[in-house]
Coordinates of C-alpha atoms (C1' of nucleotides) in Angstrom, one line a residue:
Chain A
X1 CA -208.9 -51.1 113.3
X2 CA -206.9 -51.4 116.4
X3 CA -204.5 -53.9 116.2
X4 CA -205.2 -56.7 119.4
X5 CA -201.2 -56.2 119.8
X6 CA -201.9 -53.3 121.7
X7 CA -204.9 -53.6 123.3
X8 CA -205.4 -53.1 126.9
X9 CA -207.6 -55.8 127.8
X10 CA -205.5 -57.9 125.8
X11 CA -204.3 -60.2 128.8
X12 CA -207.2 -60.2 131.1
X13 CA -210.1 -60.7 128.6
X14 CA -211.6 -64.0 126.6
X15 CA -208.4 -63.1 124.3
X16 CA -206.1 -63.8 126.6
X17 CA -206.4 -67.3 126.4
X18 CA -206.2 -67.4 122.3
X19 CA -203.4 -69.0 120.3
X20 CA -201.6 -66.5 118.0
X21 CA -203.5 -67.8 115.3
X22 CA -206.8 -67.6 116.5
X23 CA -206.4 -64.1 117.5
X24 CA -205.4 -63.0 114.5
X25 CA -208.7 -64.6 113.4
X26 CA -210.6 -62.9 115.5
X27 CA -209.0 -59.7 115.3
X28 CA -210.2 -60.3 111.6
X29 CA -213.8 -60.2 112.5
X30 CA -213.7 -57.3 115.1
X31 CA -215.0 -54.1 115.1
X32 CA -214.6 -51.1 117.7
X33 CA -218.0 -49.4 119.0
X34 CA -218.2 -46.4 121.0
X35 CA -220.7 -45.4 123.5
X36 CA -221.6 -42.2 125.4
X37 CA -223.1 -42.2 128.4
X38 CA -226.6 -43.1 128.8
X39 CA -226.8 -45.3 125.5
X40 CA -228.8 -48.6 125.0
X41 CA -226.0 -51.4 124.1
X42 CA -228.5 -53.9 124.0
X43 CA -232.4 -54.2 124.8
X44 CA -234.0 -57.0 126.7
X45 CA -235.5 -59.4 123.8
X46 CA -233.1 -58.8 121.3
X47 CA -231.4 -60.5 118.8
X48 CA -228.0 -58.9 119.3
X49 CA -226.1 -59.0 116.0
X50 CA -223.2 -58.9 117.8
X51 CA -220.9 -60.4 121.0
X52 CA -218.0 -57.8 122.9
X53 CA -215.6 -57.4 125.0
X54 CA -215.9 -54.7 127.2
X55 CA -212.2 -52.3 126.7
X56 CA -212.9 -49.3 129.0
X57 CA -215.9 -47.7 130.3
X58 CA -218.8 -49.2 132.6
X59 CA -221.8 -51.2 131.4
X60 CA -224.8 -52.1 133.5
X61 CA -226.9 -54.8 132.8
X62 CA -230.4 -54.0 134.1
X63 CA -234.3 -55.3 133.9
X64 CA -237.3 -53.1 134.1
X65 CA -240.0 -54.8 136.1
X66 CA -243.3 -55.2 135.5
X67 CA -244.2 -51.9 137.4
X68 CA -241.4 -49.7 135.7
X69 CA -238.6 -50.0 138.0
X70 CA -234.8 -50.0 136.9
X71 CA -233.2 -53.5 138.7
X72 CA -229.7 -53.6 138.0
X73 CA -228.7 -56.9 138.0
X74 CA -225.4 -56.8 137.1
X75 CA -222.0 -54.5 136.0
X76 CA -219.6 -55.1 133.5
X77 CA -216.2 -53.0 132.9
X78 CA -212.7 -53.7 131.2
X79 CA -211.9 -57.3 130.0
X80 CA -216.1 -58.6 130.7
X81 CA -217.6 -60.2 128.2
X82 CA -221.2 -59.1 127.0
X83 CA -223.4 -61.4 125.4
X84 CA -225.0 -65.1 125.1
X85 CA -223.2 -67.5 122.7
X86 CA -225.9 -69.8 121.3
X87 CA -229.0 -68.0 122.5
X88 CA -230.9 -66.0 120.5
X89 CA -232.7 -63.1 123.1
X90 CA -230.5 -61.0 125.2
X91 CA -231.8 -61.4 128.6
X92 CA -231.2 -58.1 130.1
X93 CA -231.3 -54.5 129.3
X94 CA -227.4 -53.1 128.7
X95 CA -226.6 -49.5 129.2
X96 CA -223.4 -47.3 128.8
X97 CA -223.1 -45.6 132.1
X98 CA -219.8 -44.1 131.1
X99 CA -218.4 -43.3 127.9
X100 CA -217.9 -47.0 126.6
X101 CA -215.7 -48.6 124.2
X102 CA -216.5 -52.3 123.0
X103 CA -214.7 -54.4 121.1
X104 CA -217.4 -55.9 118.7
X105 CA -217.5 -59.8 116.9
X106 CA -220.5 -60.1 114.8
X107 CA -222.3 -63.1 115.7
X108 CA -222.5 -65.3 112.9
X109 CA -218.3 -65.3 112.4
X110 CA -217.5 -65.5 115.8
X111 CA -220.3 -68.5 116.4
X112 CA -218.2 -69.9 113.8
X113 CA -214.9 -69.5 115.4
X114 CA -216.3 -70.9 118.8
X115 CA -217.1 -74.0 116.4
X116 CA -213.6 -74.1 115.0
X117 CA -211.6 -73.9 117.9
X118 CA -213.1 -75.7 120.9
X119 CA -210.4 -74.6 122.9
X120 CA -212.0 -71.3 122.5
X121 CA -215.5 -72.0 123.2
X122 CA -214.4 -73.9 126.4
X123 CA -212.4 -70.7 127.5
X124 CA -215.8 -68.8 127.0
X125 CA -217.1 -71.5 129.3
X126 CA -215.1 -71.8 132.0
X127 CA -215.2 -67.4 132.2
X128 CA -219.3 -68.3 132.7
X129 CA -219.0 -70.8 135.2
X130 CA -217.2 -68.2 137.2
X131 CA -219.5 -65.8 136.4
X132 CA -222.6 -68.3 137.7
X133 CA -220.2 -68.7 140.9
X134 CA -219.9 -65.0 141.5
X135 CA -223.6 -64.6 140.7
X136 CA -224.2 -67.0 143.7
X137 CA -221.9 -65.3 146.1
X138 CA -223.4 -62.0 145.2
X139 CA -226.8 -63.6 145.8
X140 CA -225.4 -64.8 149.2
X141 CA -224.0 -61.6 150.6
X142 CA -227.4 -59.9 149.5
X143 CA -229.0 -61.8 151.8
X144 CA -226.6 -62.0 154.8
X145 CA -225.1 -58.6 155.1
X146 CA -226.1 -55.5 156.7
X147 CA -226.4 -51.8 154.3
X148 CA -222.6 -50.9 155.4
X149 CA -221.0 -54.2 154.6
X150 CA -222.9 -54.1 150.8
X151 CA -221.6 -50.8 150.4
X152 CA -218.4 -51.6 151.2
X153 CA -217.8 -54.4 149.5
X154 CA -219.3 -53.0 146.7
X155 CA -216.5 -50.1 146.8
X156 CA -214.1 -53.0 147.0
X157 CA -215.0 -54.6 144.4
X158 CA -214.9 -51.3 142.2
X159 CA -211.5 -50.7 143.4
X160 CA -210.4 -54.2 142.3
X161 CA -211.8 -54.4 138.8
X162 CA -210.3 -51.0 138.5
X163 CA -206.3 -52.6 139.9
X164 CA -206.9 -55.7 137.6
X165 CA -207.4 -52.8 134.5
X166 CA -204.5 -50.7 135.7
X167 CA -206.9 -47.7 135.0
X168 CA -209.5 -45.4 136.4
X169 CA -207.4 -44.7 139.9
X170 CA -204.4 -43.7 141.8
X171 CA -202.8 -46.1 144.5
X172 CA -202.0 -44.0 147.8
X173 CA -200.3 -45.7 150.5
X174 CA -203.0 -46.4 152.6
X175 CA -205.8 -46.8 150.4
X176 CA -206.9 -45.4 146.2
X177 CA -208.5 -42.4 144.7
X178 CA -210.8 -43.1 142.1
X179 CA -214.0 -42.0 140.2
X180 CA -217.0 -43.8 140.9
X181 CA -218.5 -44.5 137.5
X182 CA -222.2 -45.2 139.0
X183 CA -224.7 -42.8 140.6
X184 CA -226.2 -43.1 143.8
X185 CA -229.3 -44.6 142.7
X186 CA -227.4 -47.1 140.2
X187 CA -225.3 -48.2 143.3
X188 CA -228.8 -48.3 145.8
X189 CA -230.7 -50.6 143.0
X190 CA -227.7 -53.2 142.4
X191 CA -227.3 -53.0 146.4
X192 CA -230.9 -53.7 146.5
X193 CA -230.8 -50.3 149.2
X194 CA -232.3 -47.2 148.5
X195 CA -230.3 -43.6 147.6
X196 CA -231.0 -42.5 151.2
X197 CA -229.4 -45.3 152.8
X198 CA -226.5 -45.7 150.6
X199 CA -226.0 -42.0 150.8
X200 CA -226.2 -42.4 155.3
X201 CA -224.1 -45.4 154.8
X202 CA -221.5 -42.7 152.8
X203 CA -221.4 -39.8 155.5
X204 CA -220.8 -42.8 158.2
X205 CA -217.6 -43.7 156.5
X206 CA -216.6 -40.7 156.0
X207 CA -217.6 -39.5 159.8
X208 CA -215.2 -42.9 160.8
X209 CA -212.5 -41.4 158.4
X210 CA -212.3 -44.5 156.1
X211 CA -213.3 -42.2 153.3
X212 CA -213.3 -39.2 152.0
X213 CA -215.6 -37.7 149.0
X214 CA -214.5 -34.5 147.7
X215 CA -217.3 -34.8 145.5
X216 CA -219.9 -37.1 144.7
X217 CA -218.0 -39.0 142.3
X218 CA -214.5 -38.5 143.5
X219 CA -214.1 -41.7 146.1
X220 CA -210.8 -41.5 148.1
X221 CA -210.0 -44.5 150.4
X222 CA -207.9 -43.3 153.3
X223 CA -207.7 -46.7 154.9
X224 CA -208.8 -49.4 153.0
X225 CA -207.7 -51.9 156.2
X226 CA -210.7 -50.4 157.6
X227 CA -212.6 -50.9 154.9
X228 CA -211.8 -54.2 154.3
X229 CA -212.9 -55.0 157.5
X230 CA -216.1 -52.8 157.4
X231 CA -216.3 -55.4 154.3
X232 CA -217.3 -57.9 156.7
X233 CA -213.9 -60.1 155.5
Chain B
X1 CA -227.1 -100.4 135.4
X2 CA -230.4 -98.8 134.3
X3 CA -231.0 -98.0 130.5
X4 CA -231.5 -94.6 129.6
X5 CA -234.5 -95.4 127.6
X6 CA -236.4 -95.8 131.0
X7 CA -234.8 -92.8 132.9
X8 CA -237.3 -90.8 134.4
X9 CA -235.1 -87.4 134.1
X10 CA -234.4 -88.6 129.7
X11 CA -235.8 -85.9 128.4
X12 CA -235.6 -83.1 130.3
X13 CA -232.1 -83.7 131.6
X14 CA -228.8 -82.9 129.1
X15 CA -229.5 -86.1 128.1
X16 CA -232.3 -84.8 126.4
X17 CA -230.2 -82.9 123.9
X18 CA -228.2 -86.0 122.9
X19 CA -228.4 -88.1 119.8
X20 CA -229.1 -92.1 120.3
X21 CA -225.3 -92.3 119.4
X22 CA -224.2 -90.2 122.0
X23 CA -226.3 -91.6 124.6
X24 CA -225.3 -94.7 123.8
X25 CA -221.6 -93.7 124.5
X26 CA -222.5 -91.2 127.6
X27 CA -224.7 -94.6 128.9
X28 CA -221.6 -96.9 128.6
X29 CA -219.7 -94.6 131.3
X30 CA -222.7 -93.7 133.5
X31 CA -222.7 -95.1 137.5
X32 CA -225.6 -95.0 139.8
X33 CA -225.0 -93.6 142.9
X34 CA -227.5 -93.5 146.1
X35 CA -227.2 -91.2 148.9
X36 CA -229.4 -90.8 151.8
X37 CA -230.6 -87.2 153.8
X38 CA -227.5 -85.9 155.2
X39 CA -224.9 -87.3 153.2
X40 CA -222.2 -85.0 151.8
X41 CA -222.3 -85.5 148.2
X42 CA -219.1 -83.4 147.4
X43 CA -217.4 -81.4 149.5
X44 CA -216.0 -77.4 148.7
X45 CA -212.5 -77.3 147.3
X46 CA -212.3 -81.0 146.3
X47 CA -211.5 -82.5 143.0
X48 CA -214.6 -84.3 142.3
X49 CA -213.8 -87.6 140.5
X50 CA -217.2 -87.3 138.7
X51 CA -220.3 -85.5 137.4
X52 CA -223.9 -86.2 137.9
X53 CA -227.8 -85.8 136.5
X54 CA -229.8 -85.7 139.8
X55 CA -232.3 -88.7 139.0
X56 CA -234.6 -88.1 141.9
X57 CA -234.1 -86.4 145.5
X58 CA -233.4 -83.1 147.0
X59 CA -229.3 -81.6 146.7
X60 CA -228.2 -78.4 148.9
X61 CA -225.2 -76.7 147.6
X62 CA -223.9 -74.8 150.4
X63 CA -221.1 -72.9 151.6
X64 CA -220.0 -72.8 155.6
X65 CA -218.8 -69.2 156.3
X66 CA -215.8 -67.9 158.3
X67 CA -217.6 -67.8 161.4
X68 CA -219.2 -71.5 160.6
X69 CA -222.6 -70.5 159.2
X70 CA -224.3 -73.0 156.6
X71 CA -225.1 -70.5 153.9
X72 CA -227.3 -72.2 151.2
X73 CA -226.7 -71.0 147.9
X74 CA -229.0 -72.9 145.5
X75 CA -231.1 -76.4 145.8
X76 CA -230.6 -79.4 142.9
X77 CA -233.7 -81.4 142.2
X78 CA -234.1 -84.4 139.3
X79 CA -232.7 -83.1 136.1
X80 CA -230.1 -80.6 137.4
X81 CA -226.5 -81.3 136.7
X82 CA -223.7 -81.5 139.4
X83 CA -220.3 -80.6 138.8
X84 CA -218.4 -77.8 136.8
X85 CA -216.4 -79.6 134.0
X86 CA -212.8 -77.9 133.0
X87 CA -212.7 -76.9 136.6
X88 CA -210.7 -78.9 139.0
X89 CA -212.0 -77.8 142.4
X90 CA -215.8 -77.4 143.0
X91 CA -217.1 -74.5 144.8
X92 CA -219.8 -75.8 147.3
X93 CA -220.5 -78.4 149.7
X94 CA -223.3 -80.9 148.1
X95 CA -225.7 -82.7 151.2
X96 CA -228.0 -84.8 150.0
X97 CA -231.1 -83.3 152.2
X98 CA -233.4 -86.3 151.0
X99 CA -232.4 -89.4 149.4
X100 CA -231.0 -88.9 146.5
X101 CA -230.3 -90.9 143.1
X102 CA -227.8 -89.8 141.2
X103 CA -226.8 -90.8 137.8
X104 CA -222.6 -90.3 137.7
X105 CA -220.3 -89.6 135.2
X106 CA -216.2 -90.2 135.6
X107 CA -214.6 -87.2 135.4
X108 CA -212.4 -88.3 132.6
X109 CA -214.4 -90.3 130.0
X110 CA -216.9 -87.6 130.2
X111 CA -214.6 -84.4 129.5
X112 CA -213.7 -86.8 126.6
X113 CA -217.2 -87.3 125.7
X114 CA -217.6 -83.6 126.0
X115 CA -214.4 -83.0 123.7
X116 CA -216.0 -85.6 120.8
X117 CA -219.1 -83.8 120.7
X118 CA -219.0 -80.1 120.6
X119 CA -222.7 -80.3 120.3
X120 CA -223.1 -81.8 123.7
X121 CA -220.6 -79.2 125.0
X122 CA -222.5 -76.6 123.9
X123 CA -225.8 -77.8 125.4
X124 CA -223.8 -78.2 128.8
X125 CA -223.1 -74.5 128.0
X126 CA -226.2 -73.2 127.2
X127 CA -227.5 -74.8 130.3
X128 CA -225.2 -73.1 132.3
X129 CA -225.9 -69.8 130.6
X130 CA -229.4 -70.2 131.6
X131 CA -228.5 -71.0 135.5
X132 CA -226.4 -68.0 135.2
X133 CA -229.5 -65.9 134.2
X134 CA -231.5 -67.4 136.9
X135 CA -229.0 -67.0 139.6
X136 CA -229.0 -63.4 138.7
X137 CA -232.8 -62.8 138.7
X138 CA -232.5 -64.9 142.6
X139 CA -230.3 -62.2 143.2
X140 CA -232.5 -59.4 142.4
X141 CA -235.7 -60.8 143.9
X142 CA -233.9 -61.2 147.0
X143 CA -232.8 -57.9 147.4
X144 CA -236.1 -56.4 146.4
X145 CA -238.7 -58.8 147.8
X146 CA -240.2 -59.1 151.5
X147 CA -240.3 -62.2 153.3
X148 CA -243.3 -63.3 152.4
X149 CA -243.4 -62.8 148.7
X150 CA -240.1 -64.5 149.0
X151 CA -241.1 -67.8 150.8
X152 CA -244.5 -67.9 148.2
X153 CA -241.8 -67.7 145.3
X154 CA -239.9 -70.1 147.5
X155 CA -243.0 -72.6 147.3
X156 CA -243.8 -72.1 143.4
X157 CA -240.5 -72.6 142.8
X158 CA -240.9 -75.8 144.5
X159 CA -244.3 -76.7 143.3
X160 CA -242.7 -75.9 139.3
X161 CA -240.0 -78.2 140.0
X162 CA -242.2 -81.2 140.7
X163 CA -244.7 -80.5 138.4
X164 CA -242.1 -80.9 135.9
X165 CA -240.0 -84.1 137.1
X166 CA -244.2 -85.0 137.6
X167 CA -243.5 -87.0 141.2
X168 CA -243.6 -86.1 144.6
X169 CA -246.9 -84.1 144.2
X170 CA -250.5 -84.3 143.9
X171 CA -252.7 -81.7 142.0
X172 CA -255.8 -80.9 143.3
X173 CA -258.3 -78.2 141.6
X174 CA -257.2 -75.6 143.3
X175 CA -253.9 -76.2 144.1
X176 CA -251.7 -78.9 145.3
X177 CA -250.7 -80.9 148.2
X178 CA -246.8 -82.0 148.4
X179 CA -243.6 -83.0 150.7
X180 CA -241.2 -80.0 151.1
X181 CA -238.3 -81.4 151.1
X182 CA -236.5 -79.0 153.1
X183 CA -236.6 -78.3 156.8
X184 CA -237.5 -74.6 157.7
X185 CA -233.7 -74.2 158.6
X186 CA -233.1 -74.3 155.5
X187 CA -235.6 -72.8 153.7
X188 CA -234.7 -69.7 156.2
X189 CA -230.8 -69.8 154.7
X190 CA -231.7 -70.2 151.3
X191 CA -234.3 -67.1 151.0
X192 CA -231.8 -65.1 153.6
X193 CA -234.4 -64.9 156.5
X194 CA -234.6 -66.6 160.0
X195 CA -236.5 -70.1 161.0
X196 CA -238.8 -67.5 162.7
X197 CA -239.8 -65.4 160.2
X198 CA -240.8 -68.2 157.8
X199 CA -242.6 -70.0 160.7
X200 CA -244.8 -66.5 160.8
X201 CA -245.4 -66.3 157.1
X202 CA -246.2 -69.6 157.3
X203 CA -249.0 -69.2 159.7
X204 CA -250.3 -66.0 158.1
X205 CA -250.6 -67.9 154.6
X206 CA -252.9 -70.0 156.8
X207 CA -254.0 -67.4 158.3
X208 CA -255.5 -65.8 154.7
X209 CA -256.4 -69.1 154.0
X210 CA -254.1 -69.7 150.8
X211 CA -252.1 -73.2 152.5
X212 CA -252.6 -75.5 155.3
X213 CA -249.8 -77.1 157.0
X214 CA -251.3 -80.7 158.5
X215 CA -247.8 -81.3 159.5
X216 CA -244.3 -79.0 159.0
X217 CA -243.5 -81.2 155.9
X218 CA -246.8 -81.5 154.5
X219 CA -248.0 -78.3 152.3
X220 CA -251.1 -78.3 151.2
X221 CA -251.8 -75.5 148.5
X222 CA -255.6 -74.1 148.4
X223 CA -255.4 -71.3 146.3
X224 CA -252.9 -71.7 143.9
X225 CA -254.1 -68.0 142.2
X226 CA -253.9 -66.2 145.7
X227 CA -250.3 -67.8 146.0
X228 CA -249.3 -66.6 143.3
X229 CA -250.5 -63.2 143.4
X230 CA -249.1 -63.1 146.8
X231 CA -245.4 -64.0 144.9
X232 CA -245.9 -60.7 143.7
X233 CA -246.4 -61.5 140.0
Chain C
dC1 C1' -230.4 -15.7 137.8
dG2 C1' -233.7 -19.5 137.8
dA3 C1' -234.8 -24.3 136.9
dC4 C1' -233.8 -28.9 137.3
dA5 C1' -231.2 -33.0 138.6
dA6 C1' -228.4 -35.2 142.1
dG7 C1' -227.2 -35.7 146.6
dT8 C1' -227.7 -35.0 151.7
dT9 C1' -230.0 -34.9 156.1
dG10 C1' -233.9 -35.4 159.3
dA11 C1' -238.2 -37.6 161.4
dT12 C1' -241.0 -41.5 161.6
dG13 C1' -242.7 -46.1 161.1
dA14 C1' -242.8 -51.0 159.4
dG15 C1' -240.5 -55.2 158.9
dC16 C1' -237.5 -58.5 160.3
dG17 C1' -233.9 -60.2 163.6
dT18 C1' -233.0 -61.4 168.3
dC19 C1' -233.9 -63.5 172.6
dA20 C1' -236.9 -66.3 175.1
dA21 C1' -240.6 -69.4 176.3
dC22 C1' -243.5 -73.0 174.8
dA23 C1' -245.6 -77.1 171.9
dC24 C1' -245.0 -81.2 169.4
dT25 C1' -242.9 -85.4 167.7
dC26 C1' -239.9 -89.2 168.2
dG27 C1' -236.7 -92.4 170.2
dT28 C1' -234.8 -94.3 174.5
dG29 C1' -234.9 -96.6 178.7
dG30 C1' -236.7 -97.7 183.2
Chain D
dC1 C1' -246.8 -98.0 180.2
dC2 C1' -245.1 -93.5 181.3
dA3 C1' -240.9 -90.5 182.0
dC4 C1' -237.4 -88.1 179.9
dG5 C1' -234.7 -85.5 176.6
dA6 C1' -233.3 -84.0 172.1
dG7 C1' -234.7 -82.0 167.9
dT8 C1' -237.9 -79.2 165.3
dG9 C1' -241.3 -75.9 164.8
dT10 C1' -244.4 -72.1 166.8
dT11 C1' -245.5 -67.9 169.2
dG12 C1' -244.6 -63.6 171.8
dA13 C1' -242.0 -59.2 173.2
dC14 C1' -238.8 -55.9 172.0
dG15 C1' -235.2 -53.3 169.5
dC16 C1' -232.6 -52.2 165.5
dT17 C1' -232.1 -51.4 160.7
dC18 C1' -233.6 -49.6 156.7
dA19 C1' -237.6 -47.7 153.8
dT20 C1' -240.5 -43.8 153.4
dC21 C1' -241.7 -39.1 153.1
dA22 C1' -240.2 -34.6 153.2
dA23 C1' -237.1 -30.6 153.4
dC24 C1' -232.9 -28.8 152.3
dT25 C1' -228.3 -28.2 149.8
dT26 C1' -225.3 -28.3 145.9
dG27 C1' -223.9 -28.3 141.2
dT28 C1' -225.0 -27.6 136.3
dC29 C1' -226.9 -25.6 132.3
dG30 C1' -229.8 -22.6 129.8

DNA sequence: CGACAAGTTGATGAGCGTCAACACTCGTGG
DNA sequence: CCACGAGTGTTGACGCTCATCAACTTGTCG
C-alpha cells in the first residue's frame, strides 16, 4: 500500500480536497492496479466493482459503434477520475493506452464514504460539472475549427495536463519535449479526422518550424507562441 | 404560486425524485418566472441568484466567441435544470428563444435544501452525470456525422423531447407534425454547419419525400422510419 | 532477412463553406 | 391600397478542405 502522503496526484486529484481524516479513510479502502498497455480497464455495460483515480499513465475512454468502429470519446491521465458514482453500467469502453497505474476504491466502501462526508461527494460533483463544461467546449471547437487548429489544440492540451502532473516532459525555453502517449489513429478518432490528415496536418507544422518530430512519438515544440496561435486562441 | 401537484414537468423533472416532504419544502421556495423569445435568461460569468426547472419553452445556452460569434452549445426544453449549484459563476449565456416558464429556485435556500437531503443531491448529480454522457456522445456524432444525418438527429432529438413533455406536437401515423422552435440560424450553430447547408438538407428531405416544410417553422414528419434510417441508426 | 504494423506522401473527388442573387413574410407609412 | 425595407429563408456557382484510395517508407520483432 502506498501511503496518500506521498502520492503524486495527491494535490490535483478528488483527494485534494479531503480533510486529514477522510483521507486517511480513504486511503483505508484503496488499492493500487497496474495496467500495460493495450488492457481493458473497464467494458461498456459493466458493473465496475470499483471507482479510480488515474496516478500516471493515459486512459482512453472509447465506444464501438454499431458498425465496429473505435470512437474515442474521451482521455483521462494523472489526477482524472474514472468512473460513475451511483450508476450502475459504465458507459464507455476504458483502455490503458500506456502503461497505467490507478489508484482503486471499491465501490460499495467508497459509495459509503460519499454518504458520510457530503463535503466529499459535492467535491466529486463540482469536478463533473467541469467535466460536462469541458465536454461542451470540446463539442464546440469540433464543430468550429479547421484540421490544424484541432490538432493543435489537442497538442496543447497534452502539454498542459502533462505541466499540471509535473511529468511526462521537459520545459525548453521556447516551447516542451514530450512523448505523445496516443497513436495517430487514436489522436485522428478523438479529432474526429482521419490518420492521413492528422499525419499532413503534422509535416505542415513541422515544414512552418513550430515542431519537430524526431520520431513519431517524440513531439518537440520549438515555438509554442506559434502554436498557441495556430490554436486558434 | 402554482402547486406542484399540477406541474406539468412533476414527474419527469428532479422533482420527480423527491419525497412529498421534500417537495413540500423545495415548493415553499419555488418562484415562477416568465420570459419571452429573446430574453437573456442568465448571462456568462454572472453569479446567478437562482436555479430553475424549465416548465415549458425553448432555452439556448450559448457562448459569444472572441471574434463575436454566437456559438450554441446545447438547447433546454421543459424538464431540464438551469444553473450549476456549488459554482458561483455560470458558464453560458441563457436566451430564452421562445417564451419560456420557468420554475426558480433562490440560490441560497436551495443549496440548503440540497445540503438537508443528500438524496436530492445525489439525483441533481446523477442527472448531471447523465448530461455529461450525452454531451460526450454530441461530441462524437458531430465529428463523425454528415450534415444531413446530423440535422435528422437534430429533428428526432426534437421530436423525443416533445414527445416526452407530450405538448407542442401532433402524431400522426406516420410521423408527426410540430413547431421547431428554433430559427435555421440556430439550428446551423448548434449542429456546426451554415444557414445554407441546413436550408439544402432541408429541401432534399423534401426532396425524398421524408418531411414537408408548409412554412420554415412548421415540420411536418411523413416517414418517421425513413428519418430515422436517414439519422444513421 | 522477411513480415507486419505504423506512419508518410500523393492523386483525386465529394461535401460543405463562401459569396451572391433571389423569394417570401411582415410591419410601417404614404 | 400599394410601396418600401428589413429580416428570414432558399437557391445557385465556385473553391477549399478533408476523406478516400493507393503506393511507399520506416521501424520492430520473429
Amino acid at each position: 500500500m502506498v501511503a496518500c502522503a506521498t502520492c503524486s496526484v495527491r494535490h490535483r486529484s478528488l483527494c485534494g480536497a479531503l480533510s486529514p481524516d477522510q483521507l486517511f479513510r480513504l486511503n483505508g479502502i484503496a488499492r493500487h492496479r497496474h495496467f500495460v498497455a493495450g488492457d481493458v480497464i473497464l467494458r461498456e455495460g459493466e458493473t465496475p466493482d470499483y471507482f479510480a483515480n488515474v496516478v500516471s499513465g493515459a486512459v482512453k475512454l472509447s465506444r464501438t459503434t454499431v458498425e465496429g468502429q473505435h470512437q474515442i470519446l474521451g482521455l483521462q491521465f494523472a489526477s482524472d477520475f474514472l468512473g460513475r458514482p451511483f450508476r450502475s453500467v459504465f458507459g464507455y469502453d476504458a483502455h490503458a493506452i500506456t502503461a497505467v497505474h490507478l489508484c482503486t476504491f471499491p465501490r460499495q466502501p467508497f459509495e459509503g464514504l460519499l454518504r458520510e462526508y457530503p463535503s466529499f461527494e459535492r467535491r466529486l460533483f463540482e469536478q463533473t460539472l467541469d467535466e460536462l463544461d469541458a465536454a461542451r467546449d470540446w463539442a464546440a471547437v469540433l464543430t468550429r475549427t479547421a484540421a490544424r487548429e484541432r490538432l493543435c489544440l489537442f497538442l496543447l492540451s497534452i502539454l498542459q495536463r502533462f505541466e499540471a502532473s509535473g511529468c511526462g516532459h521537459t520545459i525548453t525555453p521556447t516551447g516542451a519535449i514530450l512523448e505523445l502517449p496516443v497513436s495517430r489513429a487514436e489522436i485522428a478518432s478523438y479529432l474526429g479526422l482521419t490518420i492521413e490528415t492528422i499525419s499532413r496536418q503534422f509535416t505542415q507544422l513541422k515544414v512552418d518550424g513550430i515542431i519537430s518530430l524526431p520520431s513519431p512519438r517524440e513531439l518537440v515544440v520549438l515555438d509554442l507562441h506559434a502554436l498557441k496561435a495556430a490554436a486558434g486562441a
